[in-house]
Coordinates of C-alpha atoms and ligand atoms in Angstrom, one line a residue:
M9 CA -16.1 0.2 12.2
E10 CA -15.7 3.7 13.7
K11 CA -15.0 7.0 11.7
R12 CA -11.9 7.9 14.0
E13 CA -10.4 4.5 12.9
V14 CA -10.7 5.3 9.4
L15 CA -9.5 8.8 9.7
R16 CA -6.2 7.5 11.8
L17 CA -5.4 5.0 8.9
A18 CA -6.3 7.8 6.3
R19 CA -3.8 10.2 8.1
E20 CA -1.1 7.9 7.1
V21 CA -1.9 8.1 3.2
Y22 CA -3.6 11.2 2.2
D23 CA -2.7 14.9 2.5
E24 CA -4.7 17.6 4.2
D25 CA -7.1 18.2 1.5
Q26 CA -7.8 14.6 0.8
L27 CA -8.4 14.2 4.6
A28 CA -11.0 17.1 4.7
E29 CA -12.8 15.6 1.6
L30 CA -12.9 12.3 3.5
E31 CA -14.4 13.9 6.5
H32 CA -16.9 15.7 4.6
A33 CA -17.9 12.4 2.8
I34 CA -18.1 10.7 6.3
A35 CA -20.2 13.6 7.6
Y36 CA -22.6 13.5 4.6
A37 CA -23.2 9.6 4.5
T38 CA -23.6 9.5 8.4
E39 CA -26.4 12.3 8.1
K40 CA -28.0 10.4 5.1
H41 CA -27.9 6.8 6.7
M42 CA -28.8 8.4 10.2
G43 CA -31.3 6.1 11.9
Q44 CA -31.0 3.0 9.5
K45 CA -29.4 -0.2 11.2
R46 CA -27.5 -3.1 9.7
R47 CA -28.9 -6.5 10.8
S48 CA -26.3 -6.6 13.5
G49 CA -28.3 -3.8 15.0
K50 CA -25.1 -1.4 14.5
P51 CA -25.7 1.9 12.9
Y52 CA -25.7 1.6 8.9
I53 CA -22.7 3.8 8.7
T54 CA -20.4 1.2 10.1
H55 CA -20.7 -0.5 6.9
P56 CA -19.9 2.0 4.3
L57 CA -16.9 2.9 6.8
A58 CA -15.6 -0.5 6.9
V59 CA -15.8 -0.3 2.9
A60 CA -13.8 2.7 2.9
Y61 CA -11.3 1.4 5.4
N62 CA -10.4 -1.7 3.4
L63 CA -10.1 0.7 0.3
I64 CA -7.3 2.8 2.2
E65 CA -5.6 -0.4 3.3
W66 CA -5.7 -1.6 -0.2
D67 CA -3.9 1.6 -1.1
M68 CA -6.6 3.1 -3.5
D69 CA -6.6 6.5 -4.5
V70 CA -8.7 8.8 -2.8
D71 CA -11.7 9.2 -5.0
S72 CA -12.4 5.5 -4.5
V73 CA -12.4 5.6 -0.7
L74 CA -14.7 8.8 -0.9
A75 CA -17.0 6.7 -3.2
G76 CA -16.8 3.7 -0.9
V77 CA -18.1 5.8 2.1
L78 CA -20.9 7.2 -0.4
H79 CA -21.5 3.8 -2.1
D80 CA -24.9 2.8 -0.3
T81 CA -26.5 6.4 -0.1
V82 CA -27.8 7.0 -3.6
E83 CA -29.6 3.5 -3.5
D84 CA -30.9 3.6 0.2
T85 CA -31.2 7.2 1.3
P86 CA -32.5 10.4 -0.2
A87 CA -29.1 11.3 -1.4
T88 CA -28.9 12.2 -5.2
L89 CA -25.8 11.8 -7.7
A90 CA -26.2 15.4 -8.5
E91 CA -25.6 16.5 -5.0
I92 CA -22.7 14.1 -4.8
E93 CA -21.3 15.4 -7.9
S94 CA -21.6 19.0 -6.8
F95 CA -19.9 17.9 -3.3
F96 CA -17.2 15.6 -4.1
G97 CA -16.7 15.8 -8.0
R98 CA -17.8 14.0 -11.1
D99 CA -15.2 11.3 -10.6
V100 CA -16.5 10.3 -7.4
A101 CA -20.3 10.6 -8.4
F102 CA -19.3 8.3 -11.4
L103 CA -17.9 5.6 -9.2
V104 CA -21.1 5.8 -6.7
D105 CA -23.2 5.6 -9.8
G106 CA -21.3 2.3 -11.1
V107 CA -21.8 0.6 -7.7
T108 CA -25.5 1.7 -7.3
K109 CA -26.1 0.4 -10.9
I110 CA -24.6 -2.9 -9.8
S111 CA -27.0 -3.6 -7.2
Q112 CA -30.0 -1.9 -8.8
A113 CA -29.6 -4.2 -11.6
R114 CA -29.1 -7.2 -9.5
A115 CA -32.5 -6.5 -7.7
G116 CA -34.1 -6.8 -11.1
M117 CA -32.0 -9.8 -11.9
R118 CA -33.3 -11.5 -8.9
D119 CA -36.9 -11.3 -10.2
L120 CA -35.9 -12.9 -13.4
E121 CA -34.0 -15.4 -11.8
S122 CA -36.8 -18.0 -12.3
Y123 CA -36.4 -18.0 -16.1
L124 CA -32.9 -17.0 -16.1
P125 CA -30.9 -19.8 -14.4
Q126 CA -27.6 -19.0 -14.8
T127 CA -27.4 -16.6 -12.2
K128 CA -23.6 -16.8 -11.9
D129 CA -23.0 -15.7 -15.8
N130 CA -25.5 -13.3 -15.5
L131 CA -23.9 -11.6 -12.4
S132 CA -20.5 -11.6 -14.2
K133 CA -22.0 -9.8 -17.4
L134 CA -23.7 -7.4 -15.2
L135 CA -20.7 -6.5 -13.1
I136 CA -18.6 -6.1 -16.2
A137 CA -21.4 -4.1 -18.1
V138 CA -21.5 -1.4 -15.6
S139 CA -18.1 -1.2 -14.4
Q140 CA -16.5 1.1 -17.1
D141 CA -14.1 1.6 -14.6
V142 CA -12.1 -1.1 -12.8
R143 CA -12.3 0.8 -9.6
V144 CA -16.0 0.1 -9.4
L145 CA -15.2 -3.4 -9.3
I146 CA -12.6 -3.0 -6.7
I147 CA -15.2 -0.8 -4.5
K148 CA -17.6 -3.8 -5.0
L149 CA -14.9 -6.3 -3.6
S150 CA -14.7 -4.4 -0.6
D151 CA -18.4 -4.0 -0.2
R152 CA -18.7 -8.0 -0.4
L153 CA -15.8 -8.5 1.9
H154 CA -17.3 -6.6 4.7
N155 CA -20.9 -8.0 3.9
L156 CA -19.2 -11.5 4.4
Q157 CA -17.5 -10.5 7.4
T158 CA -20.9 -10.0 8.8
L159 CA -22.8 -12.5 7.3
Q160 CA -23.6 -14.1 10.6
Y161 CA -26.5 -11.8 11.0
M162 CA -28.3 -12.9 7.7
P163 CA -30.8 -15.7 7.7
K164 CA -29.4 -19.5 6.8
E165 CA -30.6 -19.4 3.3
K166 CA -29.4 -16.2 2.3
Q167 CA -26.0 -16.8 4.0
H168 CA -25.6 -19.8 1.7
K169 CA -26.6 -17.8 -1.6
I170 CA -24.3 -15.0 -0.8
A171 CA -21.2 -17.4 0.1
R172 CA -21.7 -19.2 -3.0
E173 CA -21.9 -16.3 -5.4
S174 CA -18.7 -14.9 -3.6
L175 CA -16.9 -18.3 -4.4
E176 CA -18.2 -18.2 -8.0
V177 CA -18.0 -14.8 -8.9
F178 CA -16.2 -12.4 -6.5
A179 CA -13.3 -14.6 -5.6
P180 CA -12.4 -15.2 -9.3
M181 CA -12.7 -11.5 -9.7
A182 CA -10.3 -10.7 -7.1
D183 CA -7.9 -13.1 -8.5
R184 CA -8.4 -11.7 -12.0
L185 CA -7.2 -8.3 -10.4
G186 CA -4.2 -9.9 -8.9
M187 CA -5.4 -9.0 -5.3
G188 CA -4.5 -12.3 -3.8
R189 CA -4.8 -11.4 -0.3
V190 CA -8.7 -10.3 -0.8
R191 CA -9.1 -13.5 -2.9
I192 CA -8.0 -15.7 0.0
Q193 CA -10.2 -13.6 2.3
I194 CA -13.2 -14.0 0.3
E195 CA -12.5 -17.6 -0.4
D196 CA -12.0 -19.0 3.3
L197 CA -15.1 -16.7 4.6
A198 CA -17.4 -18.1 2.0
F199 CA -16.1 -21.6 2.2
H200 CA -16.6 -21.7 6.0
Y201 CA -20.4 -21.2 5.2
L202 CA -20.6 -23.5 2.6
E203 CA -19.1 -26.3 4.1
P204 CA -18.5 -25.6 8.0
K205 CA -17.6 -29.1 8.8
E206 CA -15.0 -29.5 6.0
Y207 CA -13.6 -26.1 6.9
E208 CA -13.2 -27.3 10.6
R209 CA -11.4 -30.5 9.4
L210 CA -9.1 -28.8 7.2
Q211 CA -8.3 -26.3 9.9
N212 CA -7.5 -29.0 12.4
L213 CA -5.4 -31.1 10.0
L214 CA -3.4 -27.9 8.9
K215 CA -2.7 -27.0 12.7
K216 CA -1.7 -30.6 13.5
R217 CA 0.6 -30.8 10.4
L218 CA 2.0 -27.4 11.0
G219 CA 2.9 -28.0 14.5
K220 CA 5.3 -30.7 13.2
S221 CA 6.7 -28.9 10.2
T222 CA 7.1 -25.5 11.7
R223 CA 9.8 -26.7 14.1
K224 CA 11.7 -28.5 11.2
L225 CA 11.3 -25.6 8.8
G226 CA 12.9 -23.3 11.5
T227 CA 16.0 -25.1 11.1
V228 CA 16.0 -24.9 7.3
R229 CA 15.0 -21.2 7.6
L230 CA 18.3 -20.6 9.8
D231 CA 20.4 -22.5 7.3
V232 CA 19.0 -20.3 4.6
E233 CA 19.4 -17.2 6.2
K234 CA 22.9 -18.0 7.4
E235 CA 24.0 -18.8 3.8
L236 CA 22.3 -15.6 2.0
T237 CA 24.1 -13.4 4.7
K238 CA 27.4 -15.1 3.8
Q239 CA 26.8 -14.4 0.2
G240 CA 26.2 -10.6 1.1
L241 CA 22.6 -10.6 -0.1
E242 CA 20.0 -8.1 1.3
F243 CA 16.7 -10.0 2.3
E244 CA 13.8 -10.8 4.3
V245 CA 12.5 -14.3 4.9
N246 CA 9.2 -15.2 6.1
G247 CA 6.8 -18.2 6.3
R248 CA 3.5 -18.4 4.7
V249 CA 0.8 -20.9 5.4
K250 CA -1.9 -22.3 2.8
S251 CA -5.1 -20.9 3.1
I252 CA -7.9 -23.3 3.9
Y253 CA -9.9 -23.1 0.7
S254 CA -6.6 -23.6 -1.5
L255 CA -5.9 -26.6 0.6
H256 CA -9.4 -28.0 0.0
R257 CA -9.0 -27.3 -3.9
K258 CA -5.6 -28.7 -4.1
L259 CA -6.6 -31.9 -2.0
K260 CA -9.2 -32.5 -4.6
K261 CA -6.8 -32.7 -7.0
V262 CA -4.8 -35.2 -5.2
D263 CA -7.2 -37.6 -4.3
G264 CA -7.3 -36.1 -0.8
N265 CA -4.0 -37.2 0.2
M266 CA -2.1 -34.6 2.3
D267 CA 1.3 -36.3 1.6
D268 CA 1.0 -34.9 -2.0
I269 CA 0.9 -31.5 -1.2
Y270 CA 4.4 -29.9 -0.7
D271 CA 3.4 -26.2 -0.1
L272 CA 1.3 -26.4 3.2
M273 CA 3.9 -23.9 4.4
A274 CA 6.4 -22.1 2.2
L275 CA 9.2 -20.0 2.9
R276 CA 9.2 -16.5 1.2
V277 CA 12.4 -14.9 0.5
I278 CA 12.1 -11.4 -0.5
V279 CA 15.2 -9.5 -2.1
R280 CA 15.9 -6.3 -3.9
D281 CA 15.8 -6.7 -7.5
N282 CA 15.1 -9.5 -10.1
E283 CA 18.9 -10.6 -10.4
A284 CA 19.1 -11.2 -6.6
C285 CA 16.0 -13.4 -7.2
Y286 CA 17.8 -15.6 -9.5
R287 CA 21.1 -15.5 -7.3
V288 CA 18.8 -16.9 -4.3
L289 CA 17.5 -19.9 -6.7
G290 CA 21.2 -20.6 -7.5
I291 CA 22.1 -20.6 -3.8
L292 CA 19.3 -22.6 -2.9
H293 CA 20.0 -25.4 -5.4
G294 CA 23.3 -25.2 -4.2
M295 CA 22.4 -26.1 -0.7
Y296 CA 19.5 -28.5 -1.5
Q297 CA 18.2 -30.9 -4.1
P298 CA 15.5 -29.2 -6.3
M299 CA 12.6 -31.1 -7.6
I300 CA 13.1 -30.2 -11.1
A301 CA 9.4 -30.5 -12.3
R302 CA 8.4 -28.1 -9.6
I303 CA 10.8 -25.0 -10.5
K304 CA 8.7 -22.1 -11.8
D305 CA 9.8 -19.1 -13.3
Y306 CA 6.9 -16.6 -13.1
I307 CA 9.3 -13.7 -13.6
A308 CA 10.2 -14.4 -16.5
I309 CA 6.6 -15.6 -17.4
P310 CA 4.3 -14.2 -15.2
K311 CA 1.0 -15.7 -14.4
P312 CA -1.8 -14.3 -16.3
N313 CA -3.1 -12.0 -13.4
G314 CA 0.4 -10.3 -13.4
Y315 CA 1.8 -12.6 -10.4
Q316 CA 5.5 -12.7 -10.5
S317 CA 7.9 -14.8 -8.2
I318 CA 10.2 -17.7 -8.7
H319 CA 8.9 -21.2 -6.9
T320 CA 11.1 -24.1 -6.2
T321 CA 10.5 -26.9 -4.2
V322 CA 13.7 -28.7 -2.5
I323 CA 14.8 -31.8 -0.7
T324 CA 16.9 -31.3 2.5
P325 CA 19.3 -33.8 3.7
N326 CA 17.0 -35.1 6.3
E327 CA 14.3 -35.7 3.4
Q328 CA 12.1 -32.7 4.3
I329 CA 10.4 -31.3 1.2
V330 CA 10.3 -27.2 1.5
E331 CA 8.6 -24.9 -1.0
F332 CA 10.4 -21.6 -1.5
Q333 CA 9.1 -18.5 -3.1
I334 CA 11.5 -15.7 -4.3
R335 CA 10.4 -12.2 -5.3
T336 CA 11.2 -8.6 -4.9
Q337 CA 9.1 -6.0 -2.7
E338 CA 7.2 -4.7 -5.7
M339 CA 6.4 -8.4 -6.9
H340 CA 5.3 -8.9 -3.2
D341 CA 3.1 -5.8 -3.2
Y342 CA 1.3 -6.7 -6.6
A343 CA 1.0 -10.5 -5.3
E344 CA -1.0 -9.1 -2.4
R345 CA -2.8 -6.0 -3.6
G346 CA -2.8 -6.6 -7.3
L347 CA -4.3 -3.7 -9.5
A348 CA -5.3 -1.8 -6.3
A349 CA -1.8 -1.3 -5.8
S350 CA -1.1 0.5 -9.0
F351 CA -3.7 3.2 -8.2
H352 CA -1.8 4.2 -5.4
Y353 CA 1.3 4.3 -7.3
H354 CA -0.4 6.3 -10.1
D355 CA -1.8 8.6 -7.2
Q356 CA 1.7 9.2 -5.9
K357 CA 2.8 10.5 -9.2
G358 CA 1.2 13.6 -8.2
S359 CA -1.6 13.8 -10.6
K360 CA -4.5 14.8 -8.7
A361 CA -7.2 14.8 -11.5
Y362 CA -7.2 10.9 -12.3
A363 CA -6.6 10.0 -15.9
K364 CA -8.4 6.9 -16.2
N365 CA -7.7 6.2 -19.9
Q366 CA -4.0 7.0 -19.2
L367 CA -3.8 4.5 -16.5
M368 CA -5.8 2.0 -18.7
S369 CA -3.2 2.4 -21.5
Q370 CA -0.2 1.8 -19.0
L371 CA -1.9 -1.7 -18.2
P372 CA 1.0 -4.4 -18.3
A373 CA 0.2 -7.1 -21.0
E374 CA -1.1 -9.5 -18.6
L375 CA -4.2 -7.3 -17.8
Q376 CA -4.8 -6.8 -21.1
W377 CA -8.0 -8.7 -20.4
I378 CA -9.2 -5.5 -18.6
T379 CA -9.2 -3.5 -21.6
Q380 CA -10.9 -6.4 -23.5
M381 CA -13.5 -6.5 -20.7
Q382 CA -14.4 -2.9 -21.1
E383 CA -14.7 -3.4 -25.0
V384 CA -17.3 -6.3 -24.1
A385 CA -19.2 -3.8 -21.6
T386 CA -19.4 -1.4 -24.3
R387 CA -20.8 -3.9 -26.7
I388 CA -23.4 -5.3 -24.1
R389 CA -24.4 -1.5 -23.5
E390 CA -24.9 -1.0 -26.9
G391 CA -27.3 -4.1 -27.0
E392 CA -25.2 -6.7 -28.7
D393 CA -25.9 -10.2 -27.7
I394 CA -23.1 -11.9 -26.0
S395 CA -23.8 -15.4 -24.9
D396 CA -23.1 -16.4 -21.4
D397 CA -20.7 -19.1 -22.3
Q398 CA -18.7 -16.6 -24.1
L399 CA -18.4 -14.3 -21.5
N400 CA -17.6 -17.0 -19.2
I401 CA -14.7 -18.2 -21.1
D402 CA -13.3 -14.8 -21.5
L403 CA -13.2 -13.7 -18.0
F404 CA -12.9 -17.0 -15.5
G405 CA -11.2 -19.3 -17.8
N406 CA -7.5 -19.6 -17.6
R407 CA -5.5 -17.4 -19.7
I408 CA -2.5 -18.1 -22.0
F409 CA 0.5 -16.1 -23.1
V410 CA 1.5 -16.4 -26.7
Y411 CA 4.1 -14.2 -28.6
S412 CA 4.3 -12.4 -32.0
P413 CA 7.4 -13.2 -34.0
R414 CA 8.8 -9.8 -32.8
G415 CA 8.3 -10.8 -29.1
D416 CA 5.0 -8.8 -28.2
I417 CA 3.1 -10.8 -25.7
Y418 CA -0.6 -11.2 -26.3
N419 CA -3.0 -12.6 -23.3
L420 CA -5.8 -14.9 -24.6
P421 CA -7.9 -17.4 -23.0
E422 CA -7.1 -21.0 -22.8
G423 CA -8.4 -22.8 -25.7
A424 CA -7.9 -19.9 -28.1
L425 CA -7.6 -20.4 -31.7
P426 CA -5.1 -18.8 -34.2
L427 CA -7.7 -16.4 -35.6
D428 CA -8.3 -15.1 -32.1
F429 CA -4.6 -14.3 -31.8
A430 CA -4.8 -12.4 -35.3
Y431 CA -7.8 -10.3 -34.4
L432 CA -6.0 -9.3 -31.3
V433 CA -3.2 -8.2 -33.1
H434 CA -5.3 -6.0 -35.3
S435 CA -8.6 -6.5 -37.0
D436 CA -7.2 -6.2 -40.5
I437 CA -4.6 -9.0 -39.7
G438 CA -7.8 -11.0 -38.6
N439 CA -9.6 -10.2 -41.7
R440 CA -7.1 -11.0 -44.1
A441 CA -5.3 -14.2 -42.4
Y442 CA -4.3 -16.7 -45.0
S443 CA -2.3 -19.2 -42.8
F444 CA -0.6 -19.6 -39.5
R445 CA 2.7 -21.0 -38.2
V446 CA 3.2 -21.7 -34.6
N447 CA 6.7 -22.0 -33.4
G448 CA 7.9 -22.2 -36.9
N449 CA 5.3 -24.8 -37.9
I450 CA 1.9 -24.6 -40.2
H451 CA -0.6 -24.6 -37.8
A452 CA -4.4 -25.5 -38.6
F453 CA -7.2 -22.8 -38.1
D454 CA -9.0 -25.0 -35.6
K455 CA -6.1 -26.2 -33.4
P456 CA -5.8 -24.2 -30.1
L457 CA -2.7 -22.5 -29.0
H458 CA -0.7 -23.1 -26.0
N459 CA 1.1 -20.9 -23.6
G460 CA 4.3 -19.8 -24.9
D461 CA 3.5 -20.3 -28.6
V462 CA 4.9 -17.9 -31.0
V463 CA 2.3 -17.5 -33.8
E464 CA 3.1 -15.9 -37.2
V465 CA -0.1 -14.9 -39.2
T466 CA 0.5 -14.6 -42.9
T467 CA -2.0 -12.4 -44.6
R468 CA -3.3 -11.8 -48.2
K469 CA -3.7 -8.6 -49.5
T470 CA -7.1 -9.6 -51.2
G471 CA -8.1 -11.9 -48.2
Q472 CA -11.5 -11.8 -46.9
A473 CA -13.1 -13.2 -43.6
K474 CA -15.5 -15.9 -44.2
P475 CA -18.6 -16.6 -42.4
T476 CA -17.4 -20.1 -41.8
W477 CA -14.8 -18.5 -39.5
Q478 CA -17.3 -18.0 -36.7
E479 CA -16.7 -21.4 -35.6
L480 CA -13.2 -20.7 -35.6
V481 CA -13.0 -18.0 -33.2
T482 CA -13.4 -18.3 -29.2
T483 CA -13.0 -14.8 -27.9
T484 CA -15.7 -12.1 -27.8
H485 CA -13.2 -9.8 -29.4
A486 CA -12.4 -11.9 -32.2
R487 CA -16.1 -12.8 -32.9
S488 CA -17.3 -9.2 -32.8
K489 CA -14.4 -8.0 -35.1
L490 CA -15.3 -10.7 -37.6
R491 CA -18.9 -10.0 -37.3
M492 CA -18.3 -6.5 -37.9
Q493 CA -16.5 -7.4 -41.0
L494 CA -19.1 -10.0 -42.3
R495 CA -21.9 -7.3 -41.8
K496 CA -19.7 -5.0 -43.6
A497 CA -19.4 -7.2 -46.6
G498 CA -22.9 -8.3 -46.6
L499 CA -22.3 -12.0 -45.5
L500 CA -24.0 -11.6 -42.1
Q501 CA -27.5 -10.1 -41.2
A502 CA -27.8 -8.0 -38.3
I503 CA -28.9 -9.9 -34.9
T504 CA -31.7 -9.1 -32.8
G505 CA -31.6 -12.1 -30.0
A506 CA -34.3 -12.3 -27.6
A507 CA -31.8 -12.5 -25.0
A508 CA -30.8 -8.8 -25.7
I509 CA -34.6 -8.0 -25.0
I510 CA -34.6 -9.8 -21.5
R511 CA -31.3 -8.3 -20.6
E512 CA -32.6 -5.0 -21.3
K513 CA -35.8 -5.6 -19.1
A514 CA -33.2 -6.8 -16.4
V515 CA -31.2 -3.8 -16.6
R516 CA -34.0 -1.4 -16.8
K517 CA -36.3 -2.7 -14.4
K518 CA -37.0 -0.1 -11.7
K519 CA -35.5 -0.6 -8.4
T520 CA -37.6 -3.3 -6.6
K521 CA -37.6 -4.5 -3.3
K522 CA -34.2 -3.9 -1.9
S523 CA -32.4 -6.3 0.4
K524 CA -30.8 -4.6 3.7
D525 CA -27.1 -5.1 4.1
N526 CA -25.9 -4.3 0.5
Ligands
LIG614 MN1 -22.8 -1.8 0.6

């Protein structure tokens, strides 16, 4: 990546002042990285430039882009945070610090790996612990993406390790942030290194199948376009091909039978507003026979990561099965860029000073997990012991939505119990919970909630949390609130886990051997 490519793209997005700052950051980083090389033999600066380029493409705010340019300076060069703060402001320094801490702590963690076997969980924990600001995670994703794109220069063993970690930690992270396009890029790159033969087999299989169906699909597409025009709709239709890794995952689910996969290629209809989405659905169902079980309204009930669209699969008169995805432009942007897109919109509103807290409070219900994640981060930093299982459930498990009787939406991990819900609504409601009704029926404390449940909590004024409830909560949030209450009531002793001490060591461990290309 060259400086002028970055600046060319930046000119389309940022104003004069911001561009000047960007040029300054590039000059600063170039000077600091002078003489350093990537494993590919290219000057090191090409890496931070590529990271910044991604961030501009993802529509991130300019501070994130500056931090992307500077992200390896503090760790790998004589640059200091103080200097960065004086040149580029506190916000940029804060972001660079976050990214630096992740790699420093990881270096320490690598030494500990022999007696901390669950590196996946530890890495997730670490990422969260230091990522007070979700933009740090997004910068880290960009960093990882470029490292994957240049992975061929790494020794075999390291390729494997980085690829696995990308699939297990970074791709789910991108998914959680709603960044669908990045998730797919990371998955396909990593999968190619992990299972090159399988990757090639699927690629060929996909090519063969698509060759046949693209022609047939062309006819369907024309018919649909004609009908939508006739109905006076403004729209855009395009095709999307299933990614190799999601094909691999899906094939596992259907015992390897390609014929059971209906969405190798889907037609995407993009329209102006929600209403038009439902009209398109009606028109399609008027033209073709829908497969009832495959109609999904993610507009009314978004996926836990915020994804919205209507999906439907239809059978054409000549027995062709076609999936349609219907969405507005905003939904499309979100599906591709996820949370990153919201920083751009925020930026556009003209507030130059980035108000982190304000943005966080504006997060939609389906992204409440970020706030929860930050709570977990704070508690990890304060030395509380959070088990790996616990964190894993919260962050990487599937999520469900449940509703209060008033219709407020709450986002919980799959398998959550009624008390988890109660504590999420308010710790006081959790502490005084007496009984639960789910969809109108009495519901036991130990029975999991399901997506779409309406949960009603009956409380008692004199209610008191019980130590036995520790078995009846699954989220870190509820567990922590419950413990706090139990401690307050003298029902629980303060905990000092050995794990907490180990973690301290891991984080405090001074910079050890650094690996290049970070
Ligand atoms: Mn890097």
